PDB file of C-alpha atoms in Angstrom:
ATOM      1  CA  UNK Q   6      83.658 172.145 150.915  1.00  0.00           C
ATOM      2  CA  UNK Q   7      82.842 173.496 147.413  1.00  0.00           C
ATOM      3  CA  UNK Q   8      86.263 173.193 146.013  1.00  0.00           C
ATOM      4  CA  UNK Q   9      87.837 169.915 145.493  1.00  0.00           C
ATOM      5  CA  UNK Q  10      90.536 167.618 143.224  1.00  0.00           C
ATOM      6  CA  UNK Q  11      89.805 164.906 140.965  1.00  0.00           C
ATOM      7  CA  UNK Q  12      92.472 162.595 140.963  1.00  0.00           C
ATOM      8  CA  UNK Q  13      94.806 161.715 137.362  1.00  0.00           C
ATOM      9  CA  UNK Q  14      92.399 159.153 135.221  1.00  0.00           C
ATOM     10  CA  UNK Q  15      89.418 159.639 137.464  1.00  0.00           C
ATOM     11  CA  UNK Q  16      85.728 162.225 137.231  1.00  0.00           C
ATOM     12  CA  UNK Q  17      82.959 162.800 139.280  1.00  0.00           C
ATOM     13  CA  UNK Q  18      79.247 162.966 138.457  1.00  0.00           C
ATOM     14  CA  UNK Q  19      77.793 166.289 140.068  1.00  0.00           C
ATOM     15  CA  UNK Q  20      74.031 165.964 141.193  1.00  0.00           C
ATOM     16  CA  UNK Q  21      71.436 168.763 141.878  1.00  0.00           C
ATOM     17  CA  UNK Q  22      68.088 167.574 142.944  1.00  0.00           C
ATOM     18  CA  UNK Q  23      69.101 163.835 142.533  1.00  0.00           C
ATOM     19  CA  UNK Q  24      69.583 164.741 138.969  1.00  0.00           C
ATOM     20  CA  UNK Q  25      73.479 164.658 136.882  1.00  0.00           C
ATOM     21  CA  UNK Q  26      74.002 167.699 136.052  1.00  0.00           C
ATOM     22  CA  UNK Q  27      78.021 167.734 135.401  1.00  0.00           C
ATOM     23  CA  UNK Q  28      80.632 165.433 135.314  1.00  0.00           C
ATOM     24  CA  UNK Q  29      84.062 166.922 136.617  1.00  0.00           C
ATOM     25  CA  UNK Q  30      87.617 165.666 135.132  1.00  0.00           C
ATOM     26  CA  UNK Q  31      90.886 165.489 137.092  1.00  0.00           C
ATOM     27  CA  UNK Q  32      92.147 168.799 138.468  1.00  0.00           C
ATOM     28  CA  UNK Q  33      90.770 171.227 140.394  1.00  0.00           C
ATOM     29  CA  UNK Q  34      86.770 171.463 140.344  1.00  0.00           C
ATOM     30  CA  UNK Q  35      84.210 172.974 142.780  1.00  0.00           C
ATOM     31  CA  UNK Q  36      80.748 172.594 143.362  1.00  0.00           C
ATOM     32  CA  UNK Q  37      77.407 174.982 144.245  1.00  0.00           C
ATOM     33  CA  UNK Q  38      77.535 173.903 148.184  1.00  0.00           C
ATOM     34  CA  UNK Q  39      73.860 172.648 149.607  1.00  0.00           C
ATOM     35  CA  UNK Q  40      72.088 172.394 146.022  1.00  0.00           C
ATOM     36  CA  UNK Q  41      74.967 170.314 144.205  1.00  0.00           C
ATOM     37  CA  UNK Q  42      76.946 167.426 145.561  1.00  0.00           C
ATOM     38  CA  UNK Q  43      79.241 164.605 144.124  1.00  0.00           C
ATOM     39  CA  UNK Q  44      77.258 161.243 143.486  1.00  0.00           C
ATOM     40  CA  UNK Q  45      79.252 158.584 145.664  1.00  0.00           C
ATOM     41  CA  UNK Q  46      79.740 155.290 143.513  1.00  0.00           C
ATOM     42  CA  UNK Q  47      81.094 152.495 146.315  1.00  0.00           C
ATOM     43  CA  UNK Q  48      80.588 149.387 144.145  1.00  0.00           C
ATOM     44  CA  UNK Q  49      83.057 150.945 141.571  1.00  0.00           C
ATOM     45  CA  UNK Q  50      87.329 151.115 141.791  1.00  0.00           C
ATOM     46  CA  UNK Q  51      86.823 153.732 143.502  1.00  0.00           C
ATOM     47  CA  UNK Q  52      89.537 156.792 145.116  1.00  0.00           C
ATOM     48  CA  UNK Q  53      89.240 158.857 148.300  1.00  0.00           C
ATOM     49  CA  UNK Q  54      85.581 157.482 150.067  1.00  0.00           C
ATOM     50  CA  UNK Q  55      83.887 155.993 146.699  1.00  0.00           C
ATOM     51  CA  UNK Q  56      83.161 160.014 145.400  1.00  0.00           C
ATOM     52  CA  UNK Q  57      85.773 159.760 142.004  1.00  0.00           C
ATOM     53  CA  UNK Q  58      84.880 157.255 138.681  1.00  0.00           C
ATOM     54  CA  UNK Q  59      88.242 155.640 137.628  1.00  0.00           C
ATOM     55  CA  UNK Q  60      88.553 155.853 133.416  1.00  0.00           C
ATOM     56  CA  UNK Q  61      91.413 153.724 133.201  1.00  0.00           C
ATOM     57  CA  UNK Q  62      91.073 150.033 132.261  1.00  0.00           C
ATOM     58  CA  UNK Q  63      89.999 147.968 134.795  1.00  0.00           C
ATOM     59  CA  UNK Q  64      89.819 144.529 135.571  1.00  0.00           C
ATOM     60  CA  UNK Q  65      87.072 141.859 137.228  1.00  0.00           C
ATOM     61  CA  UNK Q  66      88.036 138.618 137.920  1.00  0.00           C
ATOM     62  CA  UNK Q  67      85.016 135.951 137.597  1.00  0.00           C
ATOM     63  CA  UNK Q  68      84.341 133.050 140.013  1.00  0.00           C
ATOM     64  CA  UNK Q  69      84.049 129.570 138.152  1.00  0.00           C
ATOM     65  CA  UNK Q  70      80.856 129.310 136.856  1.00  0.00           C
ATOM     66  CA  UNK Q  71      79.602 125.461 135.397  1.00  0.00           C
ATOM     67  CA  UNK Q  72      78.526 125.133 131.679  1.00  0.00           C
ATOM     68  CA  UNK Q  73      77.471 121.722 129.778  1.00  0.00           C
ATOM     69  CA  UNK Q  74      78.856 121.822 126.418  1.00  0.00           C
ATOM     70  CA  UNK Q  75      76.752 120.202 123.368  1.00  0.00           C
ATOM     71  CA  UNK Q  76      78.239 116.572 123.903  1.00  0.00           C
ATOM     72  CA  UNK Q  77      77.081 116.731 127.359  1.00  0.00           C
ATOM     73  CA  UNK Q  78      80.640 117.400 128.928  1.00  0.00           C
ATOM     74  CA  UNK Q  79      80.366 119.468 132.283  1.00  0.00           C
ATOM     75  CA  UNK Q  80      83.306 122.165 132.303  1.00  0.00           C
ATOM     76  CA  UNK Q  81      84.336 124.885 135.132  1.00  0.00           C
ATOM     77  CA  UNK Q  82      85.115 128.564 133.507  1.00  0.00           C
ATOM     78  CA  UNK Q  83      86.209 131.388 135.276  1.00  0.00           C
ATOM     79  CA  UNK Q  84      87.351 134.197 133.003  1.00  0.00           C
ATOM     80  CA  UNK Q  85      89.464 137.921 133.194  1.00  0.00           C
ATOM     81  CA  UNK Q  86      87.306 141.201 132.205  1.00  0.00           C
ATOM     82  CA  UNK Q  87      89.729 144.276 130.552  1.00  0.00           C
ATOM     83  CA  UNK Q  88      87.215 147.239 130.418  1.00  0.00           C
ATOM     84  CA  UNK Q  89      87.065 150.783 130.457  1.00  0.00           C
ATOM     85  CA  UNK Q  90      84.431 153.566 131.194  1.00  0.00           C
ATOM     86  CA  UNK Q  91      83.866 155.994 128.845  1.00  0.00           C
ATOM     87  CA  UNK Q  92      80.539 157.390 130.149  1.00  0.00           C
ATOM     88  CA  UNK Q  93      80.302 158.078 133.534  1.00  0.00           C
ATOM     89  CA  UNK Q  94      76.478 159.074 133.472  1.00  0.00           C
ATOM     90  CA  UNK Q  95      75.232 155.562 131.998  1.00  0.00           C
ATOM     91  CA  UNK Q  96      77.958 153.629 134.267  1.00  0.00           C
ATOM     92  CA  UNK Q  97      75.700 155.325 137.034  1.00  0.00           C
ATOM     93  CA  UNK Q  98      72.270 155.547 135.820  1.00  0.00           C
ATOM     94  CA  UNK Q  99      72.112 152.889 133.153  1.00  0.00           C
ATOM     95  CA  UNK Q 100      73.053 149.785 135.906  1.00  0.00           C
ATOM     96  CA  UNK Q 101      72.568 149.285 139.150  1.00  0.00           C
ATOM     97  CA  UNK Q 102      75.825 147.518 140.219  1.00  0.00           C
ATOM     98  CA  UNK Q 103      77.901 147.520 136.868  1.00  0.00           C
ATOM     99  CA  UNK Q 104      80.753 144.995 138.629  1.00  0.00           C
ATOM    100  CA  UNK Q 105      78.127 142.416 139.023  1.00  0.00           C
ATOM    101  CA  UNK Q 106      76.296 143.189 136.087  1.00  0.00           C
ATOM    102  CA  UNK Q 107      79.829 142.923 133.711  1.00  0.00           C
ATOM    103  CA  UNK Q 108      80.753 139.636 135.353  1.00  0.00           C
ATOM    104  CA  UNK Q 109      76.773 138.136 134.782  1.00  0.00           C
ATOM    105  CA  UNK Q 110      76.723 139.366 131.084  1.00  0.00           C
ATOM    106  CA  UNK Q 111      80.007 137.780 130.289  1.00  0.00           C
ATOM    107  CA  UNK Q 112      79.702 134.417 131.995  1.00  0.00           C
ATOM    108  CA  UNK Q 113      75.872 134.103 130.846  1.00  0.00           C
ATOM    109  CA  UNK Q 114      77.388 134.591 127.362  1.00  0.00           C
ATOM    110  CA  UNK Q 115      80.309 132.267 127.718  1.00  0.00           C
ATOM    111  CA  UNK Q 116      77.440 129.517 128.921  1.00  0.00           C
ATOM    112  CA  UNK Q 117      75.496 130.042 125.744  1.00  0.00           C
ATOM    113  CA  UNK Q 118      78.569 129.708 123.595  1.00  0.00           C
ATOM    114  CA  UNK Q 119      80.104 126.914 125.415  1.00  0.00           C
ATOM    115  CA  UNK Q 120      76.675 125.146 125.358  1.00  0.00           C
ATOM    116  CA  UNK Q 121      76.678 125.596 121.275  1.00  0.00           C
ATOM    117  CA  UNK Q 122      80.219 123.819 120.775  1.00  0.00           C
ATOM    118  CA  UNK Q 123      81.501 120.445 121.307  1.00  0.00           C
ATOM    119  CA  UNK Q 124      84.473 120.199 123.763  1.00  0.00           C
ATOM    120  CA  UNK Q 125      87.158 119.215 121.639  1.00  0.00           C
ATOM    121  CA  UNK Q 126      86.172 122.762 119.792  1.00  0.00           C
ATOM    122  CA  UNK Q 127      86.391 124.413 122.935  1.00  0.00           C
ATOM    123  CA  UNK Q 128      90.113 123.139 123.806  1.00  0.00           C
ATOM    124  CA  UNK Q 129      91.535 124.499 120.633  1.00  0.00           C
ATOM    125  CA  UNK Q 130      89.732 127.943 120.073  1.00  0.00           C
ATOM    126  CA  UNK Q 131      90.032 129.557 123.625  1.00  0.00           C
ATOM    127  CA  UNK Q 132      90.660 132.899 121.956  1.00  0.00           C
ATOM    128  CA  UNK Q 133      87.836 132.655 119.304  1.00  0.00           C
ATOM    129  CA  UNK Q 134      85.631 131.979 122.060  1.00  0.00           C
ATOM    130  CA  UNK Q 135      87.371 135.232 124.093  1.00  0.00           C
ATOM    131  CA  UNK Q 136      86.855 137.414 120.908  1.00  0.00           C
ATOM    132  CA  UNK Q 137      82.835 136.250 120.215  1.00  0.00           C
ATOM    133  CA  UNK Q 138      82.203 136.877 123.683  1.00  0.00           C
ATOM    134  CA  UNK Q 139      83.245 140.552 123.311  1.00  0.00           C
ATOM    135  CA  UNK Q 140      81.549 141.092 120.242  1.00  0.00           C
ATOM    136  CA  UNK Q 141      78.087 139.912 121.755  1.00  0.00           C
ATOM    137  CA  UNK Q 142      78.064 141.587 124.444  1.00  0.00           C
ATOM    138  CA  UNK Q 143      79.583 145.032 122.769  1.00  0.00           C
ATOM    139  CA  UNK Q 144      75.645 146.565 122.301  1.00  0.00           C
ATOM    140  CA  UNK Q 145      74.493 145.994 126.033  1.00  0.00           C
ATOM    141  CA  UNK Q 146      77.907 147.498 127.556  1.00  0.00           C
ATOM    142  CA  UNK Q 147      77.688 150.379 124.918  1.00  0.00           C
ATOM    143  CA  UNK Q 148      74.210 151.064 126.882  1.00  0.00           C
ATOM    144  CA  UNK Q 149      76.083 150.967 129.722  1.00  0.00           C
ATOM    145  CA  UNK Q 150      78.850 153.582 129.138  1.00  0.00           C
ATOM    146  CA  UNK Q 151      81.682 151.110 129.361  1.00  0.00           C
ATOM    147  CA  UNK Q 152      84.000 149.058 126.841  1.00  0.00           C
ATOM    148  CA  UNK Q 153      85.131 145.580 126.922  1.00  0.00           C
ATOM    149  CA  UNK Q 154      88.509 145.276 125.826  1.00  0.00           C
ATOM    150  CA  UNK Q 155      89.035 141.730 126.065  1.00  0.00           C
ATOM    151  CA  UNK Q 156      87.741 137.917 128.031  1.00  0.00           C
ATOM    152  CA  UNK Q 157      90.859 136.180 128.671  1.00  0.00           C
ATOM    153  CA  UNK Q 158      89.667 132.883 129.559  1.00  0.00           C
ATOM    154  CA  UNK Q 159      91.508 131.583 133.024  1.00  0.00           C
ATOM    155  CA  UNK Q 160      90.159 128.285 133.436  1.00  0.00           C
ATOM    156  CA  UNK Q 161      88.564 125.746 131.656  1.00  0.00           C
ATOM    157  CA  UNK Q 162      88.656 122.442 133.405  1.00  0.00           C
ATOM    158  CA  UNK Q 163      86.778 119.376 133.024  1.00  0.00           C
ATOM    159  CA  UNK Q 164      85.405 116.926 135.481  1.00  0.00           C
ATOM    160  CA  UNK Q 165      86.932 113.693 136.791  1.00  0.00           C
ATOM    161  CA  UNK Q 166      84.465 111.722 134.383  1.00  0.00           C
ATOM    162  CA  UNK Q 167      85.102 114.441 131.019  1.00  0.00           C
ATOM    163  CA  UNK Q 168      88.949 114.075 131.866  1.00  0.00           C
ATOM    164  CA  UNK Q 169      89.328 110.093 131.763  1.00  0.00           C
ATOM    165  CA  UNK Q 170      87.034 110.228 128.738  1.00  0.00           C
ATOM    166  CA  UNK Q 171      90.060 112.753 127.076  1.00  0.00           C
ATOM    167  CA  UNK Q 172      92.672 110.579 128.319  1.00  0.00           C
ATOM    168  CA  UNK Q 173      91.070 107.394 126.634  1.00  0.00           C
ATOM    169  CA  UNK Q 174      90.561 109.280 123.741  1.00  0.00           C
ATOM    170  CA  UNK Q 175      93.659 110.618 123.065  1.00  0.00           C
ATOM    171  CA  UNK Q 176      95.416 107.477 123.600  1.00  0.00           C
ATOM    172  CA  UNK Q 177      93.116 105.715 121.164  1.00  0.00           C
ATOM    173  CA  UNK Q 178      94.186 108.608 118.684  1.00  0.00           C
ATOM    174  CA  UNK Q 179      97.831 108.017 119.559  1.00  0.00           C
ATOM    175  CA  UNK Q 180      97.060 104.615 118.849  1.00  0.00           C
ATOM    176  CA  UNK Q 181      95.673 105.134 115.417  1.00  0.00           C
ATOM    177  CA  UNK Q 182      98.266 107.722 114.269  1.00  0.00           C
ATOM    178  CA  UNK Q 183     101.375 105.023 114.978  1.00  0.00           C
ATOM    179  CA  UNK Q 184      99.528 102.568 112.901  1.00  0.00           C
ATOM    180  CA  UNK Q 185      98.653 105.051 110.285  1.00  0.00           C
ATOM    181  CA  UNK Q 186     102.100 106.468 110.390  1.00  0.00           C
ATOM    182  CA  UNK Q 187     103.545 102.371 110.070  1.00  0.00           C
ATOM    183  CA  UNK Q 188     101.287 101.611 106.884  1.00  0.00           C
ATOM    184  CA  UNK Q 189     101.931 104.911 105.803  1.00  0.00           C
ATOM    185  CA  UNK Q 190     105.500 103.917 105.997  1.00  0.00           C
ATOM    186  CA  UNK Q 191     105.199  99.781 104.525  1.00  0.00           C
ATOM    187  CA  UNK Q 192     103.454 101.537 101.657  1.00  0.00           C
ATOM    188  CA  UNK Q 193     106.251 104.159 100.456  1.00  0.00           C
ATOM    189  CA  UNK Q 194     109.024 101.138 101.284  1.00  0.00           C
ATOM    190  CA  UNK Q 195     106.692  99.078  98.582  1.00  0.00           C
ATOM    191  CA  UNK Q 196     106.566 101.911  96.614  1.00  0.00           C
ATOM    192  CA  UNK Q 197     110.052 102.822  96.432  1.00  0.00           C
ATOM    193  CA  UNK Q 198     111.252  99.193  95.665  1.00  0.00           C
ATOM    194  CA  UNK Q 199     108.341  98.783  92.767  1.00  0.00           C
ATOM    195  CA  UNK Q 200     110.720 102.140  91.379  1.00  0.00           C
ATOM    196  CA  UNK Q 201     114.254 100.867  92.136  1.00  0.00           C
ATOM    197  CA  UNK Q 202     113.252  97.961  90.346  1.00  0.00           C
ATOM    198  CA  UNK Q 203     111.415  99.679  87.494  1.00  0.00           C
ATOM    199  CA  UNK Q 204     114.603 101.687  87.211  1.00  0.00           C
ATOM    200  CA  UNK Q 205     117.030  98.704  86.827  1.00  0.00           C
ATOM    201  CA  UNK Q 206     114.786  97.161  84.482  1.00  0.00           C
ATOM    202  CA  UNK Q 207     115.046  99.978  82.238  1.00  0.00           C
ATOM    203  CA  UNK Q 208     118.590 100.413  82.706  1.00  0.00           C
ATOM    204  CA  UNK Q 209     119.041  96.297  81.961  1.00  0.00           C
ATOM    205  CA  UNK Q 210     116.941  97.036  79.031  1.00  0.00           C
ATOM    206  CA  UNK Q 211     118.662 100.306  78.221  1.00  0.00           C
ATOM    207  CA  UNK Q 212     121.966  97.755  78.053  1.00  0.00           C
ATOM    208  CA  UNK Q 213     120.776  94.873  76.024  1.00  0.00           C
ATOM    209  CA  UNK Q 214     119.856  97.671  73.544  1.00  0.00           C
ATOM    210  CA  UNK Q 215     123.016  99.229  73.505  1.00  0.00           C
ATOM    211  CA  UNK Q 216     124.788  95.582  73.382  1.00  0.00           C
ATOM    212  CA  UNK Q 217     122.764  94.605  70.315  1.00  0.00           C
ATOM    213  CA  UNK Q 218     123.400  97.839  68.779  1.00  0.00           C
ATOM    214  CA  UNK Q 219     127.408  97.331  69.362  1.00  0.00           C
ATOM    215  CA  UNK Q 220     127.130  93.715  67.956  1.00  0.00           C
ATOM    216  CA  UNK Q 221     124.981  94.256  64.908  1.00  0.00           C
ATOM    217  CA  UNK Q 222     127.995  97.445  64.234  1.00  0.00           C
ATOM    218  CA  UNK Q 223     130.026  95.198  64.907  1.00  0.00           C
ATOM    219  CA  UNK Q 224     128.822  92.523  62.399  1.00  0.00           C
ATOM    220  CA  UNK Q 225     127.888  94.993  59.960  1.00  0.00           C
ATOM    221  CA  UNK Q 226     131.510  95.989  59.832  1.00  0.00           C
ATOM    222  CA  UNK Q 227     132.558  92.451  59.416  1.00  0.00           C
ATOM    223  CA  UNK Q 228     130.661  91.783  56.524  1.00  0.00           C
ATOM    224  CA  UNK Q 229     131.838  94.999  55.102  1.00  0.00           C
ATOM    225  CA  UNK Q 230     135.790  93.903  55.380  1.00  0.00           C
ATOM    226  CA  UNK Q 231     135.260  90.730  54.516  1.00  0.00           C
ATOM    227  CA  UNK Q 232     132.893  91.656  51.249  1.00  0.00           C
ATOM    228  CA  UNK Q 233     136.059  94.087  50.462  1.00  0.00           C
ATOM    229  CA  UNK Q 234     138.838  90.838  51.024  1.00  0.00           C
ATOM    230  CA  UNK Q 235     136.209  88.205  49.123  1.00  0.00           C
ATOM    231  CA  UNK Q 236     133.307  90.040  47.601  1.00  0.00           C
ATOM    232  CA  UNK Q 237     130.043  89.989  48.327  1.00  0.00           C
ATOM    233  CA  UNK Q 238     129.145  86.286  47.317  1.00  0.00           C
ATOM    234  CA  UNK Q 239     132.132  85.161  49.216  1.00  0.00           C
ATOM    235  CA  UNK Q 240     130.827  86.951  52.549  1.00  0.00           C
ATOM    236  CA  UNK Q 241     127.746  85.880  52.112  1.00  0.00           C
ATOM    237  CA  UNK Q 242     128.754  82.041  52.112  1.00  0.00           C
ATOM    238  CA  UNK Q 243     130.744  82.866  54.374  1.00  0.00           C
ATOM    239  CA  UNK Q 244     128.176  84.156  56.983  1.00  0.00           C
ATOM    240  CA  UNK Q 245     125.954  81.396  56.354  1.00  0.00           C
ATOM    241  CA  UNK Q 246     129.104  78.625  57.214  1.00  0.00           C
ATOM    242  CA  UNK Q 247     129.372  80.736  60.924  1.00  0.00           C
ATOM    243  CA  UNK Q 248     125.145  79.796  61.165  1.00  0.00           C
ATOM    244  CA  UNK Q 249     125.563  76.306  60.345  1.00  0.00           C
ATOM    245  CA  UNK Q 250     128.897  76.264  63.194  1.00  0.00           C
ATOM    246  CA  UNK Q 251     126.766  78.347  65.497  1.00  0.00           C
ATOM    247  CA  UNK Q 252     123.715  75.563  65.099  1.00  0.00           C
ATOM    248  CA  UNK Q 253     126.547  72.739  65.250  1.00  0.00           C
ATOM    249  CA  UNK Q 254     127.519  74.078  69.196  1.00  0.00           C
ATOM    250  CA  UNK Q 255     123.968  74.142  70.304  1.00  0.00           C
ATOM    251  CA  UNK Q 256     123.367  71.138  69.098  1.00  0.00           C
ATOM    252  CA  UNK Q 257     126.684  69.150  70.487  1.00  0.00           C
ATOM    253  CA  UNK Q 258     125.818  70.876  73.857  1.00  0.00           C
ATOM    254  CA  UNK Q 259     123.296  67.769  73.877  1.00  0.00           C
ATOM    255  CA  UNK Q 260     124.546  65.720  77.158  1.00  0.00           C
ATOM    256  CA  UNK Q 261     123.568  62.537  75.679  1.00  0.00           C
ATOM    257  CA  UNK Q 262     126.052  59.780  74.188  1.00  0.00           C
ATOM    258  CA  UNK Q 263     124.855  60.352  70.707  1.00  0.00           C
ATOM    259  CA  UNK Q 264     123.932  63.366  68.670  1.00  0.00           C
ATOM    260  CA  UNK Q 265     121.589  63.269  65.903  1.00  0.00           C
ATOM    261  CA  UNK Q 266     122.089  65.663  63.162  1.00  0.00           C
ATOM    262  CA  UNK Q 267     119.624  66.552  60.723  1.00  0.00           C
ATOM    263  CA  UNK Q 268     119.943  66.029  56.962  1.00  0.00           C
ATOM    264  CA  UNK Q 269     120.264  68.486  54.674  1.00  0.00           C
ATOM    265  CA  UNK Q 270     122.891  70.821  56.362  1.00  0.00           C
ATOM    266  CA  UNK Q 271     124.713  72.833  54.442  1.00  0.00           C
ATOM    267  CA  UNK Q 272     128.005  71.961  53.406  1.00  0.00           C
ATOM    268  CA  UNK Q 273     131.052  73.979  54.774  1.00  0.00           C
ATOM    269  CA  UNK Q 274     132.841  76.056  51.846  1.00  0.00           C
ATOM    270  CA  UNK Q 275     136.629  76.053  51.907  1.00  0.00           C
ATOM    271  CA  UNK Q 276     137.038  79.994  51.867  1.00  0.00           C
ATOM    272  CA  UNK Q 277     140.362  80.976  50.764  1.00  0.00           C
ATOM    273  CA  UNK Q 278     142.229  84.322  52.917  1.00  0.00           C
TER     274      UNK Q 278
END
């Protein structure tokens, strides 16, 4: 039959003399019958006997491949492909079994990057890992007529050995964060306490300021009433009688038997109102 259909999202590569000479798109196509025929593609997802290229995105599923990362930690990785042909002629002619070849290219690069990068690196940048493997393997699929869209990484699992060395080592950094989080939290009790008291003692020294203040008013207004009742000489004697009183208490607050008072005290002054 000269005349046939090429499915929705699906070509086919015409040959003549084992050569491509065409490559049909979905509808209705036809052929030269005896000197042309379609090029049969099995390996690919393939429609109707393995004759029509599928140009939708695809996807390959990988088989776990091991890889030794730089601190010597053995790890299982199996991956998912996304990708798309946009050349039919090079998927054909460029590769001899592209399936195979896309999941060899992406695992061989996922070994080299894995083996460059310590595993604690690996654990927390899956999708950096996803996105470098893309972009170094972009130039060989370009050769190849295809497009990777994306390497979702499926698995990446340690051995029995690489997992109980985790385990211990993230309890040990449980370990250290609780004590780090308990000094952390002794040091900003001290700290707070060294400022509650720093506050009160400029608030008690805030208050002795203000009380001296009030007092020397206070006594300042005193002298000025009684300077206006007496006059000045009177207030004056009469401040230096409250000293000599004031020295007479602290000295009678001896608890001995006797008191001893020194000579030469001033005399009190009979201060009329």
């Amino acid at each position: 039959m000269f005349i046939f259909t090429v499915p929705q999202n699906h070509c086919a590569v015409i040959e003549m003399f084992g050569k491509p000479v065409d490559v049909k798109k979905s509808g209705l196509n036809f052929h030269i019958p005896f000197l042309q025929k379609i090029k049969r593609v099995n390996w690919l997802e393939t429609h109707t006997d393995g004759k029509y290229i599928q140009l939708s995105e695809q996807l390959l599923d990988t088989t776990p491949r091991s890889c030794v990362t730089k601190d010597n930690a053995t790890l299982e990785v199996s991956c998912i492909i996304r990708w798309r042909i946009v050349d039919a002629k090079q998927a054909l002619y460029e590769v001899e079994n592209l399936h195979r070849a896309i999941r060899e290219l992406v695992l061989n690069e996922l070994r080299a990057l894995i083996g460059n990068r310590n595993l604690d690196e690996l654990l927390s940048s899956r999708s950096q890992l996803s996105e470098k493997v893309v972009q170094a393997i972009s130039t060989t699929t370009a050769r190849w007529g295809i497009i990777v869209n994306s390497v979702e990484i499926q698995e990446l699992s340690a051995d029995s050995k690489t997992q109980e060395a985790m385990l211990k080592q993230m309890e040990a950094e449980r370990v250290s964060r609780a004590i780090a989080l308990e000094a952390e939290g002794k040091s900003r009790a001290v700290r707070l306490a060294a400022e509650a008291e720093k506050d009160a003692a400029i608030m008690r020294a805030a208050g002795t300021k203000e009380a001296m203040r009030l007092i020397a008013e206070a006594e300042a207004d005193y002298v000025a009433k009684l300077a206006a009742t007496i006059g000045v000489e009177g207030a004056t004697q009469a401040l230096l009688n409250r000293q000599a009183l004031d020295g007479y208490k602290t000295i009678s607050a001896n608890p001995a038997d006797k008191v001893y008072l020194p000579s030469g005290l001033p005399a009190m002054v009979n201060i009329k109102d």
